[in-house]
Short mmCIF file of C-alpha atoms in Angstrom, two decimals:
data_model
loop_
_atom_site.label_atom_id
_atom_site.label_comp_id
_atom_site.label_asym_id
_atom_site.label_seq_id
_atom_site.Cartn_x
_atom_site.Cartn_y
_atom_site.Cartn_z
CA MET A 1434 70.60 34.49 206.66
CA GLU A 1435 70.92 36.54 209.76
CA LYS A 1436 74.60 35.30 210.44
CA PHE A 1437 75.32 36.15 206.81
CA LYS A 1438 73.92 39.76 207.26
CA PHE A 1439 75.88 40.07 210.51
CA VAL A 1440 79.10 39.21 208.83
CA LEU A 1441 78.33 41.39 205.82
CA ASN A 1442 77.64 44.30 208.18
CA LEU A 1443 80.90 43.70 210.00
CA LEU A 1444 82.93 43.72 206.60
CA ILE A 1445 81.24 46.91 205.73
CA LYS A 1446 81.81 48.55 209.02
CA TYR A 1447 85.43 47.68 209.18
CA HIS A 1448 86.23 47.51 205.46
CA THR A 1449 89.07 50.02 205.97
CA VAL A 1450 90.97 48.04 208.69
CA LEU A 1451 90.31 44.84 206.83
CA GLY A 1452 91.68 46.38 203.62
CA TYR A 1453 94.84 47.45 205.16
CA SER A 1454 95.21 44.17 206.96
CA PHE A 1455 94.77 42.24 203.65
CA VAL A 1456 97.40 44.57 201.96
CA SER A 1457 99.82 43.90 204.81
CA LEU A 1458 99.44 40.17 204.79
CA LEU A 1459 99.69 40.07 201.00
CA THR A 1460 102.93 42.16 201.22
CA ALA A 1461 104.34 40.08 203.93
CA GLY A 1462 103.77 36.82 201.94
CA GLY A 1463 105.14 38.48 198.75
CA GLU A 1464 108.29 39.45 200.63
CA SER A 1465 108.74 36.08 202.15
CA LEU A 1466 108.38 34.44 198.69
CA PHE A 1467 110.61 37.04 197.04
CA SER A 1468 113.51 36.90 199.59
CA SER A 1469 113.56 33.00 199.66
CA ILE A 1470 113.38 32.48 195.78
CA VAL A 1471 114.75 35.68 194.11
CA PHE A 1472 117.31 37.20 196.58
CA GLN A 1473 120.59 35.57 196.49
CA CYS A 1474 123.47 37.42 198.34
CA PRO A 1475 126.54 37.85 196.11
CA CYS A 1476 128.77 37.48 199.20
CA SER A 1477 131.09 40.21 197.65
CA ALA A 1478 132.58 43.23 199.41
CA THR A 1479 131.64 45.35 196.41
CA TRP A 1480 128.13 44.18 195.75
CA ASN A 1481 126.62 43.06 199.04
CA LEU A 1482 125.52 46.59 200.17
CA PRO A 1483 124.14 48.02 196.96
CA TYR A 1484 122.38 44.64 195.87
CA SER A 1485 120.68 44.28 199.21
CA LEU A 1486 119.65 48.00 199.29
CA ILE A 1487 118.11 47.67 195.89
CA PHE A 1488 116.04 44.57 196.92
CA LEU A 1489 115.05 46.28 200.14
CA LEU A 1490 114.13 49.82 198.97
CA VAL A 1491 113.11 49.47 195.26
CA PRO A 1492 110.10 47.10 195.78
CA ALA A 1493 109.03 49.36 198.69
CA LEU A 1494 109.13 52.37 196.45
CA ILE A 1495 107.24 50.57 193.82
CA LEU A 1496 104.56 49.52 196.34
CA PHE A 1497 104.30 53.23 197.58
CA LEU A 1498 103.90 54.51 193.88
CA LEU A 1499 101.25 51.84 193.19
CA GLY A 1500 99.46 52.85 196.43
CA CYS A 1501 99.43 56.50 195.25
CA LEU A 1502 98.33 55.45 191.86
CA LEU A 1503 95.49 53.42 192.87
CA SER A 1504 94.19 55.73 195.63
CA THR A 1505 90.69 57.19 194.91
CA ARG A 1506 91.51 60.28 196.85
CA ALA A 1507 94.74 60.90 195.01
CA LYS A 1508 92.76 60.69 191.71
CA GLN A 1509 90.20 63.19 193.07
CA LEU A 1510 92.97 65.58 194.18
CA MET A 1511 94.93 65.38 190.97
CA THR A 1512 91.98 65.32 188.28
CA GLY A 1513 91.58 68.72 186.64
CA CYS A 1514 94.05 70.53 189.06
CA CYS A 1515 96.13 71.85 186.14
CA ALA A 1516 93.07 72.88 184.03
CA ALA A 1517 93.89 76.35 182.40
CA SER A 1518 90.24 77.83 182.30
CA ARG A 1519 89.46 78.41 186.08
CA GLY A 1520 87.17 81.24 187.22
CA GLU A 1521 87.96 83.61 189.99
CA GLU A 1522 85.36 82.12 192.21
CA GLU A 1523 86.84 78.63 191.64
CA LEU A 1524 90.28 79.98 192.34
CA SER A 1525 89.20 81.50 195.67
CA GLU A 1526 87.46 78.31 196.85
CA ALA A 1527 90.51 76.32 195.79
CA ASP A 1528 92.71 78.52 197.87
CA SER A 1529 90.44 78.30 200.85
CA ASP A 1530 90.65 74.52 200.60
CA LEU A 1531 94.43 74.39 200.64
CA CYS A 1532 94.45 72.99 204.03
CA VAL A 1533 91.99 70.30 203.06
CA GLY A 1534 94.10 69.46 200.07
CA MET A 1535 97.18 69.19 202.30
CA ALA A 1536 95.27 66.98 204.71
CA THR A 1537 94.19 64.71 201.71
CA CYS A 1538 97.83 64.41 200.67
CA CYS A 1539 98.78 63.23 204.08
CA HIS A 1540 96.05 60.76 204.17
CA VAL A 1541 97.06 59.39 200.66
CA THR A 1542 100.73 59.25 201.70
CA LEU A 1543 99.88 57.28 204.99
CA ALA A 1544 97.50 54.81 203.23
CA ALA A 1545 100.12 54.27 200.47
CA ALA A 1546 102.91 53.75 203.01
CA VAL A 1547 101.21 50.63 204.51
CA ALA A 1548 102.68 48.27 201.98
CA PRO A 1549 106.22 49.54 201.82
CA ILE A 1550 106.43 49.74 205.59
CA THR A 1551 105.18 46.16 205.93
CA TRP A 1552 107.79 45.16 203.20
CA ILE A 1553 110.65 46.79 204.98
CA ALA A 1554 109.64 45.60 208.41
CA MET A 1555 109.23 41.95 207.29
CA ALA A 1556 112.48 42.11 205.42
CA LEU A 1557 114.30 43.40 208.65
CA LEU A 1558 112.52 40.81 210.80
CA ARG A 1559 113.70 37.88 208.46
CA GLY A 1560 117.20 39.39 208.52
CA GLY A 1561 118.33 38.16 205.05
CA PHE A 1562 118.57 41.53 203.32
CA TYR A 1563 120.28 43.31 206.31
CA GLU A 1564 122.77 40.48 206.90
CA CYS A 1565 123.91 40.80 203.24
CA ALA A 1566 123.93 44.62 203.33
CA ALA A 1567 125.73 44.96 206.54
CA SER A 1568 128.29 42.38 205.85
CA GLY A 1569 129.49 44.58 202.81
CA SER A 1570 129.57 47.72 204.92
CA ILE A 1571 132.85 49.11 205.96
CA TRP A 1572 131.24 50.87 209.11
CA VAL A 1573 129.68 47.44 210.24
CA SER A 1574 133.03 45.74 209.62
CA ARG A 1575 134.74 48.22 211.96
CA LEU A 1576 132.09 47.66 214.53
CA LEU A 1577 132.16 43.83 214.38
CA CYS A 1578 135.85 43.18 213.87
CA PRO A 1579 137.73 45.60 216.25
CA ASP A 1580 139.78 42.96 217.93
CA GLN A 1581 139.64 40.20 215.32
CA GLU A 1582 142.47 39.22 213.02
CA ALA A 1583 143.08 41.12 209.85
CA SER A 1584 141.20 38.53 207.84
CA CYS A 1585 137.88 39.29 209.59
CA SER A 1586 137.09 42.35 207.26
CA GLU A 1587 137.92 40.26 204.35
CA GLN A 1588 135.80 37.14 205.27
CA LEU A 1589 132.79 39.19 206.66
CA PRO A 1590 131.03 39.61 203.20
CA LYS A 1591 131.12 35.74 202.97
CA VAL A 1592 129.28 35.32 206.17
CA PRO A 1593 125.59 35.21 204.63
CA CYS A 1594 126.77 32.38 202.30
CA GLN A 1595 128.12 30.23 205.22
CA GLU A 1596 131.69 30.39 203.49
CA ALA A 1597 133.51 32.56 206.14
CA LYS A 1598 136.46 31.03 207.93
CA PRO A 1599 137.38 30.67 210.69
CA GLU A 1600 134.15 29.61 212.47
CA GLN A 1601 134.16 32.35 214.92
CA ILE A 1602 133.74 34.93 212.17
CA GLN A 1603 130.78 32.87 210.80
CA GLU A 1604 129.17 33.23 214.12
CA LEU A 1605 128.83 37.03 213.53
CA LEU A 1606 125.87 36.12 211.35
CA LYS A 1607 123.90 35.87 214.67
CA GLU A 1608 124.80 39.35 215.59
CA LEU A 1609 123.89 40.64 212.20
CA LYS A 1610 120.52 39.04 212.43
CA ALA A 1611 120.03 40.49 215.88
CA HIS A 1612 120.65 43.94 214.64
CA SER A 1613 118.21 43.43 211.75
CA GLN A 1614 115.38 42.24 214.00
CA VAL A 1615 116.04 44.97 216.63
CA ALA A 1616 115.88 47.50 213.68
CA GLY A 1617 112.52 45.77 212.43
CA TRP A 1618 110.74 45.86 215.76
CA THR A 1619 111.98 49.50 216.28
CA LEU A 1620 110.41 50.51 212.85
CA ILE A 1621 107.21 48.82 213.78
CA ALA A 1622 107.01 50.56 217.11
CA LEU A 1623 107.84 53.93 215.52
CA VAL A 1624 105.02 53.48 212.97
CA VAL A 1625 102.52 52.50 215.70
CA LEU A 1626 103.58 55.52 217.77
CA ALA A 1627 103.26 57.81 214.74
CA LEU A 1628 99.82 56.36 213.92
CA LEU A 1629 98.75 56.82 217.49
CA ILE A 1630 99.93 60.59 217.55
CA PHE A 1631 98.32 61.35 214.06
CA THR A 1632 94.99 59.76 214.98
CA SER A 1633 95.01 61.56 218.41
CA ILE A 1634 95.71 64.98 216.74
CA THR A 1635 93.08 64.19 214.06
CA ARG A 1636 90.34 63.32 216.57
CA CYS A 1637 91.31 66.35 218.81
CA ARG A 1638 91.04 68.69 215.93
CA SER A 1639 87.70 67.36 214.72
CA PRO A 1640 85.01 70.03 214.35
CA VAL A 1641 82.28 67.57 215.66
CA ASN A 1642 82.04 65.22 218.55
CA PHE A 1643 82.04 61.31 218.24
CA LEU A 1644 78.43 60.57 217.48
CA HIS A 1645 78.21 63.53 215.15
CA LEU A 1646 81.35 62.31 213.37
CA LYS A 1647 79.79 58.73 212.98
CA PHE A 1648 76.76 60.39 211.34
CA TRP A 1649 78.90 62.41 209.00
CA LYS A 1650 80.70 59.32 207.76
CA LEU A 1651 77.59 57.46 207.34
CA TYR A 1652 76.14 60.30 205.36
CA CYS A 1653 79.07 60.52 203.17
CA GLN A 1654 79.09 56.77 202.44
CA LYS A 1655 75.47 56.66 201.64
CA GLU A 1656 75.66 59.97 199.48
CA GLU A 1657 78.56 58.40 197.58
CA GLU A 1658 76.64 55.06 197.04
CA ILE A 1659 73.45 56.85 195.74
CA LEU A 1660 75.41 59.20 193.60
CA MET A 1661 77.19 56.32 191.81
CA ASN A 1662 73.79 54.56 191.27
CA GLU A 1663 72.14 57.59 189.93
CA ALA A 1664 75.22 58.46 187.70
CA LYS A 1665 75.06 54.80 186.37
CA GLN A 1666 71.38 55.09 185.70
CA HIS A 1667 71.77 58.51 183.88
CA ALA A 1668 74.81 57.28 181.85
CA THR A 1669 72.84 54.15 180.87
CA GLU A 1670 69.80 56.21 179.64
CA LEU A 1671 71.76 58.74 177.99
CA ALA A 1672 73.85 56.03 176.09
CA GLU A 1673 70.71 54.03 175.07
CA GLU A 1674 69.17 57.21 173.67
CA ASN A 1675 72.29 58.25 171.62
CA VAL A 1676 72.70 54.71 170.22
CA LYS A 1677 68.92 54.46 169.50
CA CYS A 1678 68.96 57.70 167.58
CA PHE A 1679 72.04 56.71 165.78
CA PHE A 1680 70.44 53.73 164.32
CA ASP A 1681 67.06 55.19 163.82
CA GLY A 1682 68.45 58.43 162.29
CA SER A 1683 66.14 60.45 164.71
CA GLN A 1684 66.80 63.46 166.89
CA PRO A 1685 67.52 62.63 170.55
CA LYS A 1686 65.07 63.75 173.14
CA GLU A 1687 65.92 66.47 175.61
CA PHE A 1688 67.93 64.99 178.44
CA SER A 1689 68.79 66.99 181.58
CA LEU A 1690 72.29 66.59 182.80
CA PRO A 1691 74.36 68.89 185.27
CA ASN A 1692 76.55 71.24 183.27
CA TYR A 1693 80.46 71.38 183.40
CA LYS A 1694 80.34 74.19 186.14
CA ALA A 1695 78.23 71.97 188.48
CA TRP A 1696 80.47 68.91 187.98
CA LYS A 1697 83.37 71.21 188.74
CA LYS A 1698 81.95 72.69 191.85
CA ILE A 1699 80.90 69.19 193.48
CA SER A 1700 84.43 67.92 192.76
CA LEU A 1701 86.09 70.55 194.92
CA HIS A 1702 87.20 69.66 198.38
CA HIS A 1703 85.09 70.35 201.33
CA THR A 1704 85.80 72.00 204.58
CA PHE A 1705 83.19 71.26 207.41
CA MET A 1706 81.91 74.43 209.22
CA PRO A 1707 79.82 73.94 212.37
CA GLU A 1708 77.77 77.02 211.65
CA SER A 1709 76.52 75.75 208.19
CA GLN A 1710 76.75 72.04 208.81
CA TYR A 1711 77.16 70.99 205.18
CA TYR A 1712 78.27 67.38 205.26
CA SER A 1713 79.73 67.24 201.74
CA ILE A 1714 80.47 69.52 198.75
CA LEU A 1715 77.38 68.18 196.91
CA HIS A 1716 75.33 69.01 200.17
CA LYS A 1717 76.69 72.52 200.13
CA TYR A 1718 76.18 72.87 196.36
CA VAL A 1719 72.51 71.88 196.41
CA ASN A 1720 71.71 74.22 199.38
CA LYS A 1721 73.46 77.07 197.78
CA GLN A 1722 71.46 76.57 194.59
CA GLU A 1723 68.21 76.47 196.57
CA ASP A 1724 69.37 79.67 198.43
CA ASP A 1725 70.11 81.39 195.15
CA SER A 1726 66.76 80.39 193.60
CA ASN A 1727 64.87 81.78 196.71
CA THR A 1728 66.47 85.28 196.49
#
């Protein structure tokens, strides 16, 4: 039992990293299956390049859009942002939280980019898409066939299908695969470097120190968990009361719920201020309500 709790705590503690790792592994497996079963290079000077680019970039774009669509932060950022009836106070708070909104957009973009970058990197390391695309490129043909006979440019698009003649032209496939793998490792290195720089800047600009940040994250996690539990309980009680009154033909009893303005306020983005130390927009709202009632 203790080992199970230990494993469960590790899963909860590193759920973000494990989630990204699972998405990356799933994407890598999907790319491997997709490239070996679906992708078939046409070996045509006209179609090699567009065919390969579509197979390389369109699935990556679809994965990115799905990542944005399924992101909870993206839903929070977009929901109600175009509502026409907004008060001056809400507009001023929204304007002051512009930086927070931009930071959220960056976080959503980076999180959604995990799967498409994995797709492109794995495709480049395997080499199939690049070999087909490059063999149909005029620029690559000029690079690989500077001193070859005139038939080299004509035979190059057939290299991925093992149909090029003579054999020395077919050996250009190794060079194309080397180009692809170098590009794949370069992409991975650039992504890791960009992630390191982004994480370093984020940590350096943090308004709190390391232990305070851990407490802040723990508070936000527990607050969201308790909020969802309370919301589920209240929604259940309200639904049960309304259904009961419908069938009994009776009047519902008084049921206390936050009004529209309260829901709107706790749905705004929050900027941490060291002097006030409100750890969330809900924390800020509750304390502001208490201060207003005391004055």
